PDB file of C-alpha atoms in Angstrom:
ATOM      1  CA  UNK A  15      26.543  70.707  62.407  1.00 49.00           C
ATOM      2  CA  UNK A  16      24.539  72.871  64.958  1.00 50.00           C
ATOM      3  CA  UNK A  17      21.547  70.184  65.759  1.00 48.00           C
ATOM      4  CA  UNK A  18      19.144  68.693  67.938  1.00 48.00           C
ATOM      5  CA  UNK A  19      18.134  72.219  69.503  1.00 50.00           C
ATOM      6  CA  UNK A  20      16.508  71.049  72.684  1.00 48.00           C
ATOM      7  CA  UNK A  21      15.100  73.617  75.329  1.00 48.00           C
ATOM      8  CA  UNK A  22      13.661  73.952  78.611  1.00 48.00           C
ATOM      9  CA  UNK A  23      12.239  76.995  80.251  1.00 46.00           C
ATOM     10  CA  UNK A  24      13.087  78.103  83.607  1.00 47.00           C
ATOM     11  CA  UNK A  25      10.561  79.995  85.638  1.00 46.00           C
ATOM     12  CA  UNK A  26       9.213  82.395  83.369  1.00 51.00           C
ATOM     13  CA  UNK A  27      12.003  84.390  82.394  1.00 79.00           C
ATOM     14  CA  UNK A  28      14.866  81.873  82.032  1.00 83.00           C
ATOM     15  CA  UNK A  29      15.241  79.617  78.828  1.00 87.00           C
ATOM     16  CA  UNK A  30      17.680  77.018  77.967  1.00 89.00           C
ATOM     17  CA  UNK A  31      18.834  75.611  74.771  1.00 88.00           C
ATOM     18  CA  UNK A  32      21.448  72.571  73.927  1.00 88.00           C
ATOM     19  CA  UNK A  33      22.795  72.326  70.432  1.00 89.00           C
ATOM     20  CA  UNK A  34      26.198  70.835  69.110  1.00 90.00           C
ATOM     21  CA  UNK A  35      28.862  72.356  67.273  1.00 93.00           C
ATOM     22  CA  UNK A  36      32.138  72.040  65.734  1.00 95.00           C
ATOM     23  CA  UNK A  37      33.569  73.003  69.616  1.00 95.00           C
ATOM     24  CA  UNK A  38      31.345  70.642  71.478  1.00 93.00           C
ATOM     25  CA  UNK A  39      27.641  70.634  72.925  1.00 91.00           C
ATOM     26  CA  UNK A  40      26.627  74.203  73.996  1.00 93.00           C
ATOM     27  CA  UNK A  41      24.653  75.201  76.714  1.00 91.00           C
ATOM     28  CA  UNK A  42      22.802  78.806  75.345  1.00 93.00           C
ATOM     29  CA  UNK A  43      20.888  80.730  77.924  1.00 93.00           C
ATOM     30  CA  UNK A  44      18.973  83.526  77.890  1.00 94.00           C
ATOM     31  CA  UNK A  45      16.966  85.757  80.531  1.00 92.00           C
ATOM     32  CA  UNK A  46      13.390  86.793  79.171  1.00 90.00           C
ATOM     33  CA  UNK A  47      15.075  88.210  75.363  1.00 91.00           C
ATOM     34  CA  UNK A  48      18.595  88.353  75.897  1.00 96.00           C
ATOM     35  CA  UNK A  49      21.374  85.815  75.717  1.00 96.00           C
ATOM     36  CA  UNK A  50      23.359  85.456  79.104  1.00 96.00           C
ATOM     37  CA  UNK A  51      25.366  82.622  78.895  1.00 96.00           C
ATOM     38  CA  UNK A  52      26.957  80.152  76.374  1.00 96.00           C
ATOM     39  CA  UNK A  53      28.673  77.236  78.460  1.00 94.00           C
ATOM     40  CA  UNK A  54      29.799  73.740  76.950  1.00 94.00           C
ATOM     41  CA  UNK A  55      28.331  70.823  78.636  1.00 89.00           C
ATOM     42  CA  UNK A  56      27.620  67.202  78.401  1.00 82.00           C
ATOM     43  CA  UNK A  57      24.338  67.459  78.718  1.00 70.00           C
ATOM     44  CA  UNK A  58      21.781  65.148  76.487  1.00 72.00           C
ATOM     45  CA  UNK A  59      18.155  66.576  77.849  1.00 65.00           C
ATOM     46  CA  UNK A  60      15.211  65.737  76.016  1.00 54.00           C
ATOM     47  CA  UNK A  61      12.790  68.410  74.613  1.00 49.00           C
ATOM     48  CA  UNK A  62      10.569  70.064  77.285  1.00 45.00           C
ATOM     49  CA  UNK A  63       9.446  73.324  75.332  1.00 58.00           C
ATOM     50  CA  UNK A  64      10.569  75.823  72.183  1.00 65.00           C
ATOM     51  CA  UNK A  65      13.745  77.797  72.160  1.00 76.00           C
ATOM     52  CA  UNK A  66      12.655  81.589  72.873  1.00 88.00           C
ATOM     53  CA  UNK A  67      13.391  83.663  70.286  1.00 92.00           C
ATOM     54  CA  UNK A  68      16.758  85.238  71.083  1.00 95.00           C
ATOM     55  CA  UNK A  69      17.813  81.209  71.338  1.00 94.00           C
ATOM     56  CA  UNK A  70      16.710  80.219  68.043  1.00 93.00           C
ATOM     57  CA  UNK A  71      18.075  83.610  66.808  1.00 96.00           C
ATOM     58  CA  UNK A  72      21.558  82.579  68.427  1.00 96.00           C
ATOM     59  CA  UNK A  73      21.479  78.995  67.340  1.00 94.00           C
ATOM     60  CA  UNK A  74      21.213  80.419  63.609  1.00 96.00           C
ATOM     61  CA  UNK A  75      24.009  83.058  63.874  1.00 98.00           C
ATOM     62  CA  UNK A  76      26.427  80.748  65.520  1.00 97.00           C
ATOM     63  CA  UNK A  77      25.614  78.112  62.661  1.00 97.00           C
ATOM     64  CA  UNK A  78      26.695  80.499  60.314  1.00 98.00           C
ATOM     65  CA  UNK A  79      29.731  81.332  61.948  1.00 98.00           C
ATOM     66  CA  UNK A  80      30.840  78.200  62.200  1.00 97.00           C
ATOM     67  CA  UNK A  81      30.252  77.633  58.532  1.00 97.00           C
ATOM     68  CA  UNK A  82      32.313  80.837  57.860  1.00 96.00           C
ATOM     69  CA  UNK A  83      29.324  83.090  56.605  1.00 97.00           C
ATOM     70  CA  UNK A  84      28.826  85.406  59.842  1.00 97.00           C
ATOM     71  CA  UNK A  85      31.780  87.259  61.136  1.00 96.00           C
ATOM     72  CA  UNK A  86      29.746  89.516  63.829  1.00 96.00           C
ATOM     73  CA  UNK A  87      26.718  88.708  66.012  1.00 97.00           C
ATOM     74  CA  UNK A  88      24.041  90.956  66.881  1.00 97.00           C
ATOM     75  CA  UNK A  89      21.982  89.811  69.373  1.00 97.00           C
ATOM     76  CA  UNK A  90      21.032  91.460  72.782  1.00 97.00           C
ATOM     77  CA  UNK A  91      23.016  90.439  75.600  1.00 97.00           C
ATOM     78  CA  UNK A  92      23.050  90.600  79.443  1.00 96.00           C
ATOM     79  CA  UNK A  93      26.235  90.309  81.143  1.00 93.00           C
ATOM     80  CA  UNK A  94      26.330  89.904  84.678  1.00 93.00           C
ATOM     81  CA  UNK A  95      29.389  90.893  86.186  1.00 95.00           C
ATOM     82  CA  UNK A  96      31.174  93.724  88.042  1.00 96.00           C
ATOM     83  CA  UNK A  97      32.123  96.975  86.001  1.00 97.00           C
ATOM     84  CA  UNK A  98      35.318  96.051  84.826  1.00 97.00           C
ATOM     85  CA  UNK A  99      34.362  93.094  83.359  1.00 97.00           C
ATOM     86  CA  UNK A 100      31.764  94.398  81.430  1.00 97.00           C
ATOM     87  CA  UNK A 101      33.844  97.033  80.000  1.00 97.00           C
ATOM     88  CA  UNK A 102      36.330  94.427  79.164  1.00 98.00           C
ATOM     89  CA  UNK A 103      33.691  92.593  77.429  1.00 98.00           C
ATOM     90  CA  UNK A 104      32.662  95.491  75.673  1.00 97.00           C
ATOM     91  CA  UNK A 105      36.333  95.854  74.439  1.00 97.00           C
ATOM     92  CA  UNK A 106      36.300  92.259  73.317  1.00 97.00           C
ATOM     93  CA  UNK A 107      33.295  92.634  71.114  1.00 97.00           C
ATOM     94  CA  UNK A 108      35.198  95.464  69.169  1.00 97.00           C
ATOM     95  CA  UNK A 109      37.928  93.012  68.574  1.00 97.00           C
ATOM     96  CA  UNK A 110      37.392  92.200  64.642  1.00 97.00           C
ATOM     97  CA  UNK A 111      36.200  88.743  63.045  1.00 97.00           C
ATOM     98  CA  UNK A 112      39.914  87.405  62.286  1.00 95.00           C
ATOM     99  CA  UNK A 113      41.932  89.742  64.262  1.00 96.00           C
ATOM    100  CA  UNK A 114      43.285  89.154  68.206  1.00 96.00           C
ATOM    101  CA  UNK A 115      44.083  91.733  70.625  1.00 96.00           C
ATOM    102  CA  UNK A 116      46.496  91.288  73.739  1.00 96.00           C
ATOM    103  CA  UNK A 117      45.861  91.301  77.373  1.00 96.00           C
ATOM    104  CA  UNK A 118      48.547  94.267  77.845  1.00 95.00           C
ATOM    105  CA  UNK A 119      47.475  95.838  75.076  1.00 96.00           C
ATOM    106  CA  UNK A 120      43.599  95.720  76.337  1.00 97.00           C
ATOM    107  CA  UNK A 121      44.927  96.811  80.245  1.00 97.00           C
ATOM    108  CA  UNK A 122      46.652  99.667  78.795  1.00 97.00           C
ATOM    109  CA  UNK A 123      43.429 100.652  77.377  1.00 96.00           C
ATOM    110  CA  UNK A 124      41.426 100.122  80.311  1.00 96.00           C
ATOM    111  CA  UNK A 125      44.671 101.964  82.887  1.00 96.00           C
ATOM    112  CA  UNK A 126      44.735  98.099  84.256  1.00 96.00           C
ATOM    113  CA  UNK A 127      46.872  95.348  84.558  1.00 95.00           C
ATOM    114  CA  UNK A 128      46.928  92.243  82.452  1.00 95.00           C
ATOM    115  CA  UNK A 129      46.441  89.978  84.726  1.00 95.00           C
ATOM    116  CA  UNK A 130      43.027  91.676  85.761  1.00 96.00           C
ATOM    117  CA  UNK A 131      42.076  91.646  82.005  1.00 97.00           C
ATOM    118  CA  UNK A 132      43.053  87.823  81.713  1.00 95.00           C
ATOM    119  CA  UNK A 133      40.653  87.476  85.097  1.00 96.00           C
ATOM    120  CA  UNK A 134      37.799  89.165  83.229  1.00 97.00           C
ATOM    121  CA  UNK A 135      38.051  87.099  80.032  1.00 95.00           C
ATOM    122  CA  UNK A 136      38.113  84.395  81.868  1.00 94.00           C
ATOM    123  CA  UNK A 137      35.075  84.743  83.298  1.00 96.00           C
ATOM    124  CA  UNK A 138      33.270  85.809  80.441  1.00 97.00           C
ATOM    125  CA  UNK A 139      29.734  84.162  80.563  1.00 96.00           C
ATOM    126  CA  UNK A 140      29.062  84.335  76.578  1.00 97.00           C
ATOM    127  CA  UNK A 141      32.244  82.870  74.707  1.00 97.00           C
ATOM    128  CA  UNK A 142      32.474  82.885  71.357  1.00 97.00           C
ATOM    129  CA  UNK A 143      29.621  85.303  70.576  1.00 98.00           C
ATOM    130  CA  UNK A 144      31.792  87.710  73.195  1.00 98.00           C
ATOM    131  CA  UNK A 145      34.750  86.747  71.408  1.00 97.00           C
ATOM    132  CA  UNK A 146      37.354  86.003  74.611  1.00 96.00           C
ATOM    133  CA  UNK A 147      39.322  83.653  72.354  1.00 96.00           C
ATOM    134  CA  UNK A 148      40.738  86.741  70.265  1.00 97.00           C
ATOM    135  CA  UNK A 149      42.528  87.606  73.280  1.00 96.00           C
ATOM    136  CA  UNK A 150      46.470  86.801  73.071  1.00 95.00           C
ATOM    137  CA  UNK A 151      48.938  86.665  75.395  1.00 92.00           C
ATOM    138  CA  UNK A 152      51.987  88.916  74.539  1.00 87.00           C
ATOM    139  CA  UNK A 153      54.055  87.998  71.430  1.00 83.00           C
ATOM    140  CA  UNK A 154      50.883  86.556  70.025  1.00 80.00           C
ATOM    141  CA  UNK A 155      51.098  83.348  72.511  1.00 85.00           C
ATOM    142  CA  UNK A 156      47.780  81.536  73.545  1.00 86.00           C
ATOM    143  CA  UNK A 157      47.337  82.708  76.934  1.00 86.00           C
ATOM    144  CA  UNK A 158      44.667  80.917  78.156  1.00 87.00           C
ATOM    145  CA  UNK A 159      41.044  79.637  77.474  1.00 87.00           C
ATOM    146  CA  UNK A 160      38.341  78.676  80.144  1.00 85.00           C
ATOM    147  CA  UNK A 161      36.110  77.232  77.602  1.00 88.00           C
ATOM    148  CA  UNK A 162      35.370  73.919  75.997  1.00 89.00           C
ATOM    149  CA  UNK A 163      38.830  71.553  76.250  1.00 89.00           C
ATOM    150  CA  UNK A 164      41.033  74.764  76.806  1.00 90.00           C
ATOM    151  CA  UNK A 165      43.479  76.029  74.291  1.00 92.00           C
ATOM    152  CA  UNK A 166      42.424  73.539  71.482  1.00 93.00           C
ATOM    153  CA  UNK A 167      39.043  75.151  72.015  1.00 94.00           C
ATOM    154  CA  UNK A 168      40.577  78.389  71.191  1.00 94.00           C
ATOM    155  CA  UNK A 169      42.963  77.471  68.715  1.00 94.00           C
ATOM    156  CA  UNK A 170      39.984  75.914  67.150  1.00 94.00           C
ATOM    157  CA  UNK A 171      37.626  79.121  67.298  1.00 96.00           C
ATOM    158  CA  UNK A 172      40.785  81.089  65.933  1.00 96.00           C
ATOM    159  CA  UNK A 173      40.925  78.773  63.054  1.00 95.00           C
ATOM    160  CA  UNK A 174      37.193  79.387  62.021  1.00 95.00           C
ATOM    161  CA  UNK A 175      38.101  83.242  61.469  1.00 96.00           C
ATOM    162  CA  UNK A 176      41.465  82.323  59.459  1.00 95.00           C
ATOM    163  CA  UNK A 177      43.887  83.023  62.738  1.00 93.00           C
ATOM    164  CA  UNK A 178      46.431  80.388  62.827  1.00 83.00           C
ATOM    165  CA  UNK A 179      48.543  80.529  65.981  1.00 80.00           C
ATOM    166  CA  UNK A 180      52.631  79.884  65.765  1.00 70.00           C
TER     167      UNK A 180
END
C-alpha cells in the first residue's frame, strides 16, 4: 500500500518524501531529522535523492499504522505554530489509538473555546501522526477535517482504528 517513496532534498535541511497510502498520496516533509509536515498531494515526481532517516522511519510507521500494527507513532516532530496550537497538538498526541476526544472537552482542559481548538486542529501540520482525526464535535458528531477528501478521509482514518461514527 505505501509504495513508491520518492524524495527530494531542499537546501541542506529540508527533505520531502512522497508515499501512496489508503487515504491518498501523501507528502512527508522533514527539517533535518524531525518530521515537520504531512500533506495530501497529487504530485508525481521522479526520485531525486534518498529519503532521510526520519522520512524512511515515518514511511515505515505509517505503513504499519495502516496495517493496524502500530498504535502510537514514535518520531521526532517539529511543529511550527503558536504556543496555543502547540498545546492543542500535544493534547491530540495523548488521545489513545481507537479513542476520541471532543473540541469542547479539549477547550475546557485548555481554558479556551471549542472554535479555537478546532482552528488549531485545522492548522495541524502533521495530521495522522498528530491525530486530529480523533477530535470530534459534541455528541460524537464528526466536526470537520481539512486533510485529504475532508470528512470521508476522517471517517476512513477512524475506521482504521476501529472507531465507527453513527
